[in-house]
Each structure stands twice: as structure tokens, then as C-alpha cells.
Amino acid sequence: MSDQVLVTLDHKVRDADVPLLHADDLAVVRGDGVFETLLVRGGRALKLEPHLTRLVASARALGLSNPDLDEWRLAAEMAAEEWGAEREGALRLVLSRGRESGGDETAFATVGPVSERILEARRDGVSVLMLARGYSVDLSASAPWQLLGAKTLSYATNMAALRYAATFGAEDVIFVSSEGNVLEGPRSTVVITRGKTLLTPPPEHGILPGTTQQALYEVASGKGFRCEYAALRPADLITADGVWLISSVTTAARVRKIDGLVLPAAPLADEIVALVDLAIETTGTESAAV
Ligand SMILES: *Cc1c(COP(=O)(O)O)cnc(C)c1O
């Protein structure tokens, strides 16, 4: 039996070993849908509201019907609770356009274990390659069909970039735009530190707005950090005090090598990790300064 929880949007806990999708589901044949990935801790889905908000934005970008937030919230909470409080889990919310032959959209939530790769990235950091994304930072505004700000199910190129990096012994990737600006990781946001300033590329540059980065900014700005959005070049990463890949399930992975160049130990590394942890535990309604 697979180590997985499956909940459908009709709020039924299903047997995760029983097939759920039809062979003509547009998620399967076109990658036509959107998703979210959340960390489950203590039987709770962390930062559920910002993830639901982004799910709605992604669905809108693809012209899917407006997700019913109450239904999704309940399904996510059920899945997290069913997973239990003993260990962390990775919760995925998936919404596809449904079957090619018509009918309703396909919607479900799963929880599985946090992988060994993720535990290693948290503990040891990651070595990354900078790879060409192939588009300009201007594309997002002029080409909405590129879906650059949406978390879509079309991740084949993201996964291919990670496999390419792996052939060079790197565990992760930082994408660079055609004019040489730093964009994001295939599944994470790039944040750098310069003293007590945090910097990340602006979402208008065609990157996904990260819920974890946003939560970090809310908490860090109440703790004496300046939090800024700025165009970053690869040289800014090399000369930064610390470079981080930030995301919901991995939380914070320190970049220790870029294109083979070893970065010095980040001075505030422990503080950044603690801040990300605090940020994801803070619920949306609490003030970050409390
Ligand atoms: C999911 C993802 C992120 C991180 O978003 P979080 O909300 O922090 O998990 C960043 N970039 C890409 C491309 C992603 O798919």
C-alpha cells in the first residue's frame, strides 16, 4: 500500500492505491491544470490561505472555473488531518481541466512523505547550476498565454532542467533570463542576503510569486531586516552573504555552490532558517511582528 493520503473535492478520503483519473484527463495528456504544494506539520497544512489564493489566481490564468475556496480548504484540512501529526508531509492540491471528452474539472488533494532529497537540501544545502530559461523578463507582461505567474502542471521542462543539472552533480537549478537576470528555481524562489537586507527578483519578471518568500518578508521585516524586490544578476549571487532557495516543503535550502564555485558560509544562516520556520508557522491573520 502506498504511503499516501488521497482526498477528493467531494470530501471523501479515498484509497490512494485505487486509480482516480481517466486516461483522457487533460492533466495527463496536456499538463492542462494547476497545482499547489504545501507543508503539513502537526496535522495542519501550513500557509493554507495564501496557497488557496494563488490556486485561484492560477486557475484564472488558465481560464478554469473559479475554485470554491471552502471546498478546497476543507479537502486540504481533511487530507492533512488524515496524514496525522506524527511526521511532516507534502500536501498537493491538483486542479485539472478534466476529461477531454467533457464533464467536470478534476480536483483532489494528496499527502505523501517529505522526501529524503528535501531533508538533505534542508540540512546540507544545495549545489546549483545557472541555466538559461530562454525568455526575457518582459515576456510575462506581453504574453499572458505563457502563464508565467501561474503554478501550472506543465513542469516537464523544469524537471528536465533538474535532470540536466544532476548530470553535473548539482541538486538544483537557478534559471536566468535571456538578458541575464536571475529568475527562480524550477520549484523555488531565490532570496539573497546582503547584511540585514533580503533581496528577491520581482514577480513581474515572469516568476511565480512564492508564498514562502512572501511569508518570510512579512516576518523578517518585523525583525529588523530590509526586504526588497530587485533585478539580480548572477554576480549579485556570487557576492551575496547568503543565497537561498525558498519553498513550501523544502522551506530554506542554502545554496553552497553555483556553477562549481563554492560560496562561503552564510553569516546569518541559522537566523534565516529560523525566520523561514517562524514565517510558515505564522497564520495569515496574525501580525508578523507579534
Ligand atoms: C512552487 C514554486 C515556487 C515556490 O512557491 P512556494 O509558494 O514558496 O512553495 C517557486 N517557483 C516555482 C517555479 C514553483 O513552482
mmCIF file of C-alpha atoms and ligand atoms in Angstrom, residues 35-38 51 54 133 148 150-152 155 158 175 184-190 207-214 246-249 251, ligand 1:
data_model
loop_
_atom_site.group_PDB
_atom_site.id
_atom_site.type_symbol
_atom_site.label_atom_id
_atom_site.label_comp_id
_atom_site.label_asym_id
_atom_site.label_seq_id
_atom_site.Cartn_x
_atom_site.Cartn_y
_atom_site.Cartn_z
ATOM 1 C CA PHE A 35 -1.430 22.822 -8.503
ATOM 2 C CA GLU A 36 -0.120 23.860 -5.113
ATOM 3 C CA THR A 37 2.321 22.122 -2.779
ATOM 4 C CA LEU A 38 2.145 22.745 0.978
ATOM 5 C CA HIS A 51 -1.816 28.827 -1.265
ATOM 6 C CA ARG A 54 -2.598 31.502 -5.558
ATOM 7 C CA ARG A 133 15.237 29.954 -19.205
ATOM 8 C CA LEU A 148 4.442 32.725 -16.216
ATOM 9 C CA ALA A 150 0.727 30.560 -12.637
ATOM 10 C CA LYS A 151 1.686 27.282 -10.978
ATOM 11 C CA THR A 152 0.681 25.004 -13.836
ATOM 12 C CA TYR A 155 6.577 21.076 -15.392
ATOM 13 C CA ASN A 158 11.507 22.247 -15.044
ATOM 14 C CA PHE A 175 17.046 29.982 -14.127
ATOM 15 C CA GLU A 184 13.855 31.487 -9.904
ATOM 16 C CA GLY A 185 14.418 27.805 -9.269
ATOM 17 C CA PRO A 186 12.269 25.183 -11.073
ATOM 18 C CA ARG A 187 10.289 24.803 -7.822
ATOM 19 C CA SER A 188 11.595 27.571 -5.531
ATOM 20 C CA THR A 189 12.178 31.305 -5.105
ATOM 21 C CA VAL A 190 15.673 32.798 -4.987
ATOM 22 C CA ILE A 207 8.491 34.298 -11.973
ATOM 23 C CA LEU A 208 5.980 32.655 -9.693
ATOM 24 C CA PRO A 209 5.184 34.749 -6.604
ATOM 25 C CA GLY A 210 6.372 32.450 -3.782
ATOM 26 C CA THR A 211 4.142 32.116 -0.740
ATOM 27 C CA THR A 212 7.136 31.166 1.412
ATOM 28 C CA GLN A 213 9.204 34.143 0.256
ATOM 29 C CA GLN A 214 6.235 36.438 0.955
ATOM 30 C CA ILE A 246 12.876 29.102 -0.593
ATOM 31 C CA SER A 247 9.744 26.975 -0.981
ATOM 32 C CA SER A 248 6.891 25.485 1.000
ATOM 33 C CA VAL A 249 8.062 21.925 1.591
ATOM 34 C CA THR A 251 11.435 25.658 3.419
HETATM 35 C C1 LIG B 1 6.094 26.272 -6.139
HETATM 36 C C2 LIG B 1 7.147 27.119 -6.753
HETATM 37 C C3 LIG B 1 7.831 28.099 -6.020
HETATM 38 C C4 LIG B 1 7.724 28.227 -4.515
HETATM 39 O O1 LIG B 1 6.492 28.645 -4.092
HETATM 40 P P1 LIG B 1 6.041 28.440 -2.578
HETATM 41 O O2 LIG B 1 4.700 29.032 -2.546
HETATM 42 O O3 LIG B 1 7.010 29.169 -1.723
HETATM 43 O O4 LIG B 1 6.097 26.975 -2.312
HETATM 44 C C5 LIG B 1 8.673 28.971 -6.706
HETATM 45 N N1 LIG B 1 8.875 28.851 -8.035
HETATM 46 C C6 LIG B 1 8.278 27.876 -8.763
HETATM 47 C C7 LIG B 1 8.540 27.800 -10.214
HETATM 48 C C8 LIG B 1 7.392 26.993 -8.143
HETATM 49 O O5 LIG B 1 6.797 26.045 -8.859
#
